[in-house]
Short mmCIF file of C-alpha atoms and ligand atoms in Angstrom, two decimals:
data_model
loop_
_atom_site.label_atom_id
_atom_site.label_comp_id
_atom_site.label_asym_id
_atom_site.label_seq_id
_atom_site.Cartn_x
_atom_site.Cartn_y
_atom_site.Cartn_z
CA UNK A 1 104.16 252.17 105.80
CA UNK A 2 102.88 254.45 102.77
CA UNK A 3 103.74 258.47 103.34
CA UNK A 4 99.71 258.83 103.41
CA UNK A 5 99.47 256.26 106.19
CA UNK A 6 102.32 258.11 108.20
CA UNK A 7 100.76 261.25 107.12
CA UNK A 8 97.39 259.92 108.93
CA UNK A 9 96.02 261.23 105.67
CA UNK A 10 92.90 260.22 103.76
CA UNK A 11 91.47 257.56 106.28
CA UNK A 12 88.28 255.72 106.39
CA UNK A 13 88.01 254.64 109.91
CA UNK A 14 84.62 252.45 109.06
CA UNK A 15 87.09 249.99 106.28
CA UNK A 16 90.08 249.66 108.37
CA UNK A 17 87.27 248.33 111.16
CA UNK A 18 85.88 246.16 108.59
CA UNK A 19 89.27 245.14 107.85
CA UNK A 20 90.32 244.21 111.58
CA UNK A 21 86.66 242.49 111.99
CA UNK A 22 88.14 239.92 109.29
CA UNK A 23 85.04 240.46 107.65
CA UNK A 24 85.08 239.54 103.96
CA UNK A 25 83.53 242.40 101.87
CA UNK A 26 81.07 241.53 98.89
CA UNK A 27 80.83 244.39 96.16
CA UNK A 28 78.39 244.98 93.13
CA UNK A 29 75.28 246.55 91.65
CA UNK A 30 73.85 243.77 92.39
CA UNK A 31 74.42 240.23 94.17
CA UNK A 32 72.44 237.45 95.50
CA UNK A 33 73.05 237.69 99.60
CA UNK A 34 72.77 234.01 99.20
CA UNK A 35 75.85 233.36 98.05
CA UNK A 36 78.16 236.23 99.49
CA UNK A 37 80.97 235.12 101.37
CA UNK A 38 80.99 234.90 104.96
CA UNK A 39 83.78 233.56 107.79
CA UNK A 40 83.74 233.43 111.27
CA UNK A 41 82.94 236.80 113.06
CA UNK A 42 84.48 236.74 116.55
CA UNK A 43 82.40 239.47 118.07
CA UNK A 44 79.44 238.05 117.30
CA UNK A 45 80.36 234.22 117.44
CA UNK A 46 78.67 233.63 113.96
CA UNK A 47 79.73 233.65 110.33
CA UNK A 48 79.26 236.91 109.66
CA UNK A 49 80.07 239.28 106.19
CA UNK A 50 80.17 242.52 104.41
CA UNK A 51 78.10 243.96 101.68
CA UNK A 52 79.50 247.09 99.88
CA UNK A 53 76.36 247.82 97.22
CA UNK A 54 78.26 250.21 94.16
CA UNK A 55 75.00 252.01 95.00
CA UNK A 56 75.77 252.46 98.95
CA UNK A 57 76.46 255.72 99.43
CA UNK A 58 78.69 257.07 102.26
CA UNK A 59 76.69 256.35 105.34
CA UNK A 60 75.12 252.92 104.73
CA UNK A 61 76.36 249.35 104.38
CA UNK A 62 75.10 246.10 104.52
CA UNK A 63 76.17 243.30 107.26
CA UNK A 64 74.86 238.93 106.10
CA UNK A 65 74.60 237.45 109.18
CA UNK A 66 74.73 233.30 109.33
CA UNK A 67 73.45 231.83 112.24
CA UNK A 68 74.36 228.16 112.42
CA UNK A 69 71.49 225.37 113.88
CA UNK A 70 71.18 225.68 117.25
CA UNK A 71 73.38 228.75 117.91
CA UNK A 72 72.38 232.30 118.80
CA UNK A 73 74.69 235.65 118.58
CA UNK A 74 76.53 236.97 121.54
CA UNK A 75 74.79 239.87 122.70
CA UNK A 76 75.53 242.96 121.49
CA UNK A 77 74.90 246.90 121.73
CA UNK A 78 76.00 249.39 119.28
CA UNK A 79 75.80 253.17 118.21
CA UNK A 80 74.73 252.57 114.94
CA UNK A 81 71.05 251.64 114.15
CA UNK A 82 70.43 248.31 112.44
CA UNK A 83 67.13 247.27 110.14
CA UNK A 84 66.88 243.48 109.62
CA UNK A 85 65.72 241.27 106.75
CA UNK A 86 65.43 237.68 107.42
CA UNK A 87 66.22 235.83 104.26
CA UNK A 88 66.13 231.88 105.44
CA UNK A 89 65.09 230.36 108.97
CA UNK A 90 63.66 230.58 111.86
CA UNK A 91 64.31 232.11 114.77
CA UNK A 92 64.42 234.57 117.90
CA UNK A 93 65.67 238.40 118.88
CA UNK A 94 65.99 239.19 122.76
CA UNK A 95 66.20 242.78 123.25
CA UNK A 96 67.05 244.34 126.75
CA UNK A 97 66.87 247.97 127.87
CA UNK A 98 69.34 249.38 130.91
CA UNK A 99 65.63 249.84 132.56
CA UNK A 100 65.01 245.87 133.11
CA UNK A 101 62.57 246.16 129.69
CA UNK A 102 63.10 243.04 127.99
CA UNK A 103 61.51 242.67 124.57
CA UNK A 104 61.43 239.08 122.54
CA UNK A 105 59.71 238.29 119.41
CA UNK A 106 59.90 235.44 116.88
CA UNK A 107 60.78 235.94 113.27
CA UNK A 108 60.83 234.05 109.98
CA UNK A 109 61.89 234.06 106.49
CA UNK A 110 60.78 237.70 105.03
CA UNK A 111 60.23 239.30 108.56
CA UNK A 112 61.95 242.59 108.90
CA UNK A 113 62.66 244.58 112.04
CA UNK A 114 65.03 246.99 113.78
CA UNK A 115 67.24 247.04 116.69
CA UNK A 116 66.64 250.17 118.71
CA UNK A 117 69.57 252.17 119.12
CA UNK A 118 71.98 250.93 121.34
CA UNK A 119 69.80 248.27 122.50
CA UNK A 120 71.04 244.93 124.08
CA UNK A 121 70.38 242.22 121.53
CA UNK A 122 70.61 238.60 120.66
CA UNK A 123 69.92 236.74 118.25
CA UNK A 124 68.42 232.57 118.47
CA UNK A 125 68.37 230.08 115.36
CA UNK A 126 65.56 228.14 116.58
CA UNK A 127 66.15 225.38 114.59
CA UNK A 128 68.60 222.46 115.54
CA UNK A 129 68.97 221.53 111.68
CA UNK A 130 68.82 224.52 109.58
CA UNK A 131 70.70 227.83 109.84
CA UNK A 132 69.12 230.85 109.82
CA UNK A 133 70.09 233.72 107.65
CA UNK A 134 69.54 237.21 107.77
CA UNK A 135 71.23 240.65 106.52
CA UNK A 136 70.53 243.98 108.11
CA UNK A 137 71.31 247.24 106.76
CA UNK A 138 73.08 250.08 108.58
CA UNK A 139 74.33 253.54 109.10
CA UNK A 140 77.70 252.02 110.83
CA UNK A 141 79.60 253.85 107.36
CA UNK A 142 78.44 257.67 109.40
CA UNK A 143 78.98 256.37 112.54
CA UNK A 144 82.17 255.06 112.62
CA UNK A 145 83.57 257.63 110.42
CA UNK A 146 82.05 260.42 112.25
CA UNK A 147 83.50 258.64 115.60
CA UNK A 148 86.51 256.54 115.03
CA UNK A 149 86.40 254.85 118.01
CA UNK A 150 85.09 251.38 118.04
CA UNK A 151 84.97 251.28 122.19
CA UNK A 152 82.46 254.33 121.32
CA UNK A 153 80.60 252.67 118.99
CA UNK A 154 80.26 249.19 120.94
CA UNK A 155 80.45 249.65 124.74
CA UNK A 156 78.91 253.03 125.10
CA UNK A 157 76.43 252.81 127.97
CA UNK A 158 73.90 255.65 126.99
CA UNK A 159 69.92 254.32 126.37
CA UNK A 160 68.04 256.20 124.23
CA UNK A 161 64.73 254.65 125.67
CA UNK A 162 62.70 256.95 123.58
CA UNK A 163 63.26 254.64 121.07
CA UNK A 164 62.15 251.50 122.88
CA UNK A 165 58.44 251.69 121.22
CA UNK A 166 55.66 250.38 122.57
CA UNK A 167 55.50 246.54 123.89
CA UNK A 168 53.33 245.72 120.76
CA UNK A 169 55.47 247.05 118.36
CA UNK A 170 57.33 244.16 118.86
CA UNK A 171 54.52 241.72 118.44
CA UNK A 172 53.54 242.60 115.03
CA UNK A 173 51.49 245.32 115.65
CA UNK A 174 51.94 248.91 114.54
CA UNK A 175 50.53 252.72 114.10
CA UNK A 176 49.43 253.67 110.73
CA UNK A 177 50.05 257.33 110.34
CA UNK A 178 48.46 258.36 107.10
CA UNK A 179 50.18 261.41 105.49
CA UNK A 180 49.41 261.07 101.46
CA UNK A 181 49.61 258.27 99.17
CA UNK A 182 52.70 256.93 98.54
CA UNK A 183 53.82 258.11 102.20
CA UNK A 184 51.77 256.49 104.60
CA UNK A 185 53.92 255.19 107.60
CA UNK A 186 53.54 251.94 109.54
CA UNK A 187 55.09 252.77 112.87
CA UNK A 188 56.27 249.30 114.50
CA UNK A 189 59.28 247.46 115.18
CA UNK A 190 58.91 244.19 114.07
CA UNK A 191 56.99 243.05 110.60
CA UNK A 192 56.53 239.22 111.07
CA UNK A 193 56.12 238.88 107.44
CA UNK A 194 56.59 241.25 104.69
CA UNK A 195 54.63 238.77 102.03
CA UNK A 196 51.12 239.44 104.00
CA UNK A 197 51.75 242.65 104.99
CA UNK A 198 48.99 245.00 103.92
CA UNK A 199 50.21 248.21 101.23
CA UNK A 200 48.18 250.36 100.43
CA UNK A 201 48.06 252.51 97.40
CA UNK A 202 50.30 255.19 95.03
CA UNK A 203 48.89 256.81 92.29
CA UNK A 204 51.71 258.36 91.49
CA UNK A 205 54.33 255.81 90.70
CA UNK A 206 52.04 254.41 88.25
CA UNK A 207 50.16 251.17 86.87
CA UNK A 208 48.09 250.48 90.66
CA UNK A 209 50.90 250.14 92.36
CA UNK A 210 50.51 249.77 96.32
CA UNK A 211 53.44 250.67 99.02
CA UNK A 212 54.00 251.07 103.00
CA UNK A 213 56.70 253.62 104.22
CA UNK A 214 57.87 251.96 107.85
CA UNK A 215 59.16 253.95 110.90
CA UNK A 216 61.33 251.36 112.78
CA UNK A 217 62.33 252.13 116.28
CA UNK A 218 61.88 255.54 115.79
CA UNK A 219 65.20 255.57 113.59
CA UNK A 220 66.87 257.23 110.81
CA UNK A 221 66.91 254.44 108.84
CA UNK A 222 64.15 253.93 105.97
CA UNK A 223 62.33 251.43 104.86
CA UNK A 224 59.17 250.58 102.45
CA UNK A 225 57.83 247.97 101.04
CA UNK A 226 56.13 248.51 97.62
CA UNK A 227 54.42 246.24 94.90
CA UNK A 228 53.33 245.98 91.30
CA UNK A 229 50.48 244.04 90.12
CA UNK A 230 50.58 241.41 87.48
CA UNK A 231 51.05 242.49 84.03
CA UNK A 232 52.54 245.56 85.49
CA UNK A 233 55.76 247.92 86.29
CA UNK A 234 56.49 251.04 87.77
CA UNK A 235 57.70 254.23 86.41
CA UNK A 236 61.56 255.15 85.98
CA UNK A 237 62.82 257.34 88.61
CA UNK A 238 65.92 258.39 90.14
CA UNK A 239 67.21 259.68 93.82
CA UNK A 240 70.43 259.69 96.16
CA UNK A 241 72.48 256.53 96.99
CA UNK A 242 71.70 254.19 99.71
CA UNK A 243 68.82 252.35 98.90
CA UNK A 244 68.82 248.43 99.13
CA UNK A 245 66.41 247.13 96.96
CA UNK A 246 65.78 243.31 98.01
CA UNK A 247 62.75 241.08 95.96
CA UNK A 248 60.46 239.67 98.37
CA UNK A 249 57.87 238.08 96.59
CA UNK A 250 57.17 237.44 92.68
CA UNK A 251 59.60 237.85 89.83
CA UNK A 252 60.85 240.29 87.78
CA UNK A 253 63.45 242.32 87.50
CA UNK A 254 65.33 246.06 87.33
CA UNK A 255 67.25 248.41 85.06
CA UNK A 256 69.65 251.05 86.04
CA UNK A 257 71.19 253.60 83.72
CA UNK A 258 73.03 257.50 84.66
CA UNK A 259 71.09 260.13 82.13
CA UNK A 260 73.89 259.90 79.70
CA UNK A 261 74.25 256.08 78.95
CA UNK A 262 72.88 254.23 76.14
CA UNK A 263 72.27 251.08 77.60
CA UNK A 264 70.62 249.25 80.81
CA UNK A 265 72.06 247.66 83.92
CA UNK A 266 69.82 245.16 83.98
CA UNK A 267 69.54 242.46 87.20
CA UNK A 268 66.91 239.52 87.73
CA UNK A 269 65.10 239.42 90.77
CA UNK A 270 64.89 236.37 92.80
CA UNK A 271 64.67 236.34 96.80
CA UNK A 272 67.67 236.99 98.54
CA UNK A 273 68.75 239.30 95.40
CA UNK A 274 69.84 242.97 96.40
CA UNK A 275 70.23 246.12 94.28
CA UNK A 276 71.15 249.29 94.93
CA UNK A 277 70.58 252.54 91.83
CA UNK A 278 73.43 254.93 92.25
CA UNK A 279 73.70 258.22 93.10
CA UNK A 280 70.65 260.17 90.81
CA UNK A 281 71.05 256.71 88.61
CA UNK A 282 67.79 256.35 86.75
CA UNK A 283 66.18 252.79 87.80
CA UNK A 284 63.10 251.16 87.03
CA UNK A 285 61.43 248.17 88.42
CA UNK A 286 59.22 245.33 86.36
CA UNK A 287 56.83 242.76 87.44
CA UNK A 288 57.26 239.54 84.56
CA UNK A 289 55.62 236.57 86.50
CA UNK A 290 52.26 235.68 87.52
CA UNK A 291 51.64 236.80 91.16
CA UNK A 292 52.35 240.27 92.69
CA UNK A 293 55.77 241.46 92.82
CA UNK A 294 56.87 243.33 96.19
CA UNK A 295 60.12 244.26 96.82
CA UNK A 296 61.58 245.55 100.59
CA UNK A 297 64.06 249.01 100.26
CA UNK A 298 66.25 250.12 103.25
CA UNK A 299 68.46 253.33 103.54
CA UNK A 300 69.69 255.86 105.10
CA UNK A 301 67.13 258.36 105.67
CA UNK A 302 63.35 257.89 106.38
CA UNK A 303 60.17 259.76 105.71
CA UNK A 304 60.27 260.97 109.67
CA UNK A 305 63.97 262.09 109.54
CA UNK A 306 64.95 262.59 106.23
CA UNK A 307 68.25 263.37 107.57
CA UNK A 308 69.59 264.69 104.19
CA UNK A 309 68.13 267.74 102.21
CA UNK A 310 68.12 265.62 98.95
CA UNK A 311 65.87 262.88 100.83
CA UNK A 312 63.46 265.42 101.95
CA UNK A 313 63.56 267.08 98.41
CA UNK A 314 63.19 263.70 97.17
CA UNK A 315 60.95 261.48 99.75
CA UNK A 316 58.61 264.60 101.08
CA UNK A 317 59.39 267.80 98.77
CA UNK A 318 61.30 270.65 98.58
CA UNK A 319 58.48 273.20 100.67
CA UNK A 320 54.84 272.50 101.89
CA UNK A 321 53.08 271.25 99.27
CA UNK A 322 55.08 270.32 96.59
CA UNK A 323 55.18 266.94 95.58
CA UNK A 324 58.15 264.63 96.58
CA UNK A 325 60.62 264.82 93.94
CA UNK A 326 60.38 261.30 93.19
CA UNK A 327 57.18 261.29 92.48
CA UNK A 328 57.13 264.39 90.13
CA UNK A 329 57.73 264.11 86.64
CA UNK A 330 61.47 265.23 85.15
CA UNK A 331 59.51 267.61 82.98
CA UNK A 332 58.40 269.52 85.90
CA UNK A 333 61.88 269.69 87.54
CA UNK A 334 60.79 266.34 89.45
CA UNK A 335 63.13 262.77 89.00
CA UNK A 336 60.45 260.55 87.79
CA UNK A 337 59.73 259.51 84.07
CA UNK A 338 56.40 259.23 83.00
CA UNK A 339 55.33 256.34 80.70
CA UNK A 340 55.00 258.25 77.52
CA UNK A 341 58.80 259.90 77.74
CA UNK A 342 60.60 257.12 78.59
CA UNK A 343 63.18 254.77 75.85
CA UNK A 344 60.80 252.79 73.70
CA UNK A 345 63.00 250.21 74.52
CA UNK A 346 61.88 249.75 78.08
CA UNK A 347 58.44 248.97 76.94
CA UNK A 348 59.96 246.61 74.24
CA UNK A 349 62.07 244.55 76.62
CA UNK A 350 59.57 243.79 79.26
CA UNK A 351 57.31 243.00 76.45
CA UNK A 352 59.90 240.06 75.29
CA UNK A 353 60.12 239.42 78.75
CA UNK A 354 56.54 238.55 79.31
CA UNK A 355 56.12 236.61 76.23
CA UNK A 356 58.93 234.65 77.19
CA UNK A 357 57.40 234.16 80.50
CA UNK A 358 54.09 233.39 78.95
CA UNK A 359 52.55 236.37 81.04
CA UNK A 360 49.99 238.70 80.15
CA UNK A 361 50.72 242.30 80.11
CA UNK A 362 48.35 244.53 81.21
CA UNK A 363 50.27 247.95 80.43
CA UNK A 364 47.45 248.36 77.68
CA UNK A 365 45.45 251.73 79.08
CA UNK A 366 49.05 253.42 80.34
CA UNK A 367 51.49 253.03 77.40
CA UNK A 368 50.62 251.86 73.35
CA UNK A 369 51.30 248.44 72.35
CA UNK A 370 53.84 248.29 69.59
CA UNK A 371 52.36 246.49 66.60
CA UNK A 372 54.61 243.41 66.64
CA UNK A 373 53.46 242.68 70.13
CA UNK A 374 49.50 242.63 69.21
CA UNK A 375 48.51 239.28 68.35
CA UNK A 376 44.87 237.88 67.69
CA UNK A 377 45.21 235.85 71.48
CA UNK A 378 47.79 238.04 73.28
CA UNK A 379 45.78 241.66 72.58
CA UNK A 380 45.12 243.58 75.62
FE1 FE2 B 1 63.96 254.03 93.69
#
């Protein structure tokens, strides 16, 4: 035994559980959840694995969970809230509340919803050929590190029925709670598919782009769902750690750069691929294909409880009335770039990308087309 591990010095309680789970752990800045590796989880009699995003943070993490034909979890309950993304499959969530409340709803690929906390739940493949899979995103990271003590986090007793919602929050229904654009919130439980789900739109981010904040289960954890019309991408921006960025529909893909690099991270988007900017990382997102591109984002800290003073600077703004930070431009103190101050190489490589794709771009009335892209048929 190392002096520090005598010393009981420098411990993360949250990887030595992920450790003793036997849970493999899957690390990047970005990754296809497709093809991360996954072994037999004991506690919840499924393959199960880990997903450590560069761009985590310290209170989220990502769990893949592989559900093989036929099979269903064991039930669980747990002190740490969960938002789920199905990826592939078909299947079922029970839910069951210490009042006798039971809950059940059936989901597909690209539904999303959240166990309440400390809610009974099991999950059903409901197919007898295919497995289903599905990865949820968590705040397990605070929770067990604030804690350290698994019995705690997995056979505590306590119901916070507050956060049960209401029955038809469960069957695709929801509350929209307009605040401004860019943060209107869909209050629900259970989205049966992201793909259809109505956005609605956000000036601010640039080029008509259209977004939903969610509340899920009244929870700390965020979600939204945003998307960028053909021809079209957002504006660069930047914000804390923890947000999952997952492709839903469309293609396209992202760059990620800190203030002080020269060059772009850059990943392709595809379904079932994750990113996640760093800590204040710049990041920007592009549509390059033919149809809409929406992507889903999950992290710690949601438009309701911010949770952290740098998401409420960020998601909702510093004082009433100011502008969320991410939305404001970097020339005004904010942490967004506006199309006429960003890298002239941005424009340039999304160009290439489009003519490669044979798509039309449509950036035309927002940012100046250099020369060598203006062509007799492909002038906006
Ligand atoms: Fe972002």
């Amino acid at each position: 035994m190392s002096e520090q591990a005598q010393a009981r010095y420098g411990i993360d309680p949250y990887l030595d559980w992920v450790k003793q789970e036997g849970l493999p752990v899957t690390e990047d800045y970005g990754l296809d959840l497709f093809k991360v590796a996954t072994a037999d989880w004991p506690r919840y009699g499924v393959k199960g694995g880990t997903v450590h995003m560069k761009g985590r943070g310290d209170f989220a993490n990502m769990f893949v969970f592989e559900i093989p034909p036929g099979k269903s979890t064991t039930p669980q309950r747990h002190l740490y809230e969960e938002v789920v993304y199905v990826l592939e499959g078909s299947g079922s969530t029970q839910l069951e509340f210490s009042d006798g409340v039971k809950r059940s709803f059936e989901w597909g690929a690209r539904s999303l919803f959240a166990i309440p906390l400390n809610a009974r739940h099991r999950h059903f493949n409901a197919s007898g050929r295919e497995r289903a899979l599905m990865v949820s995103t968590t705040n397990l990271p605070l929770v067990m590190n604030t804690f350290h003590n698994e019995a705690f986090v997995f056979a505590s007793d306590f119901d916070f029925i507050e956060r049960a919602g209401k029955k038809e929050y469960f069957a695709g229904e929801g509350d929209l709670i307009t605040v401004r654009p860019g943060n209107h919130m869909w209050e629900t439980n259970f989205v049966p598919d992201l793909a259809g789900i109505e956005l609605k739109s956000w000036g601010d981010r640039g080029a008509g782009g259209t977004n939903i904040m969610f509340v899920l289960a009244d929870g700390t954890m965020h979600a939204h769902i945003s998307e960028m019309p053909v021809g079209t991408y957002k504006k660069g921006h930047r914000h804390g750690p923890s947000f999952h960025v997952m492709c839903v529909t469309g293609q396209g893909f992202s760059l990620m750069w800190y203030e002080r690099e020269q060059d772009f991270r850059r990943i392709d988007w595809k379904h079932g691929v994750v990113l996640a900017p760093g800590d204040r990382q710049f990041h920007q997102h592009f549509n390059t294909g033919p149809r809409p591109a929406r992507y889903l984002a999950t992290a710690f800290g949601g438009l309701r409880y911010p949770t952290t003073s740098a998401n409420r600077v960020s998601l909702i703004g510093a004082k009433e009335g100011d502008k969320p930070a991410v939305s404001k431009s970097v020339k005004e103190g904010g942490d967004q770039i506006e199309y006429e101050d960003q890298d002239p190489r941005i424009h340039r490589l999304w160009l290439e990308q489009m003519r490669r794709n044979n798509a039309e771009p449509k950036m035309g009335k927002f940012i100046p087309t250099p020369a060598e892209f203006l062509t007799p048929t492909a002038a906006e």
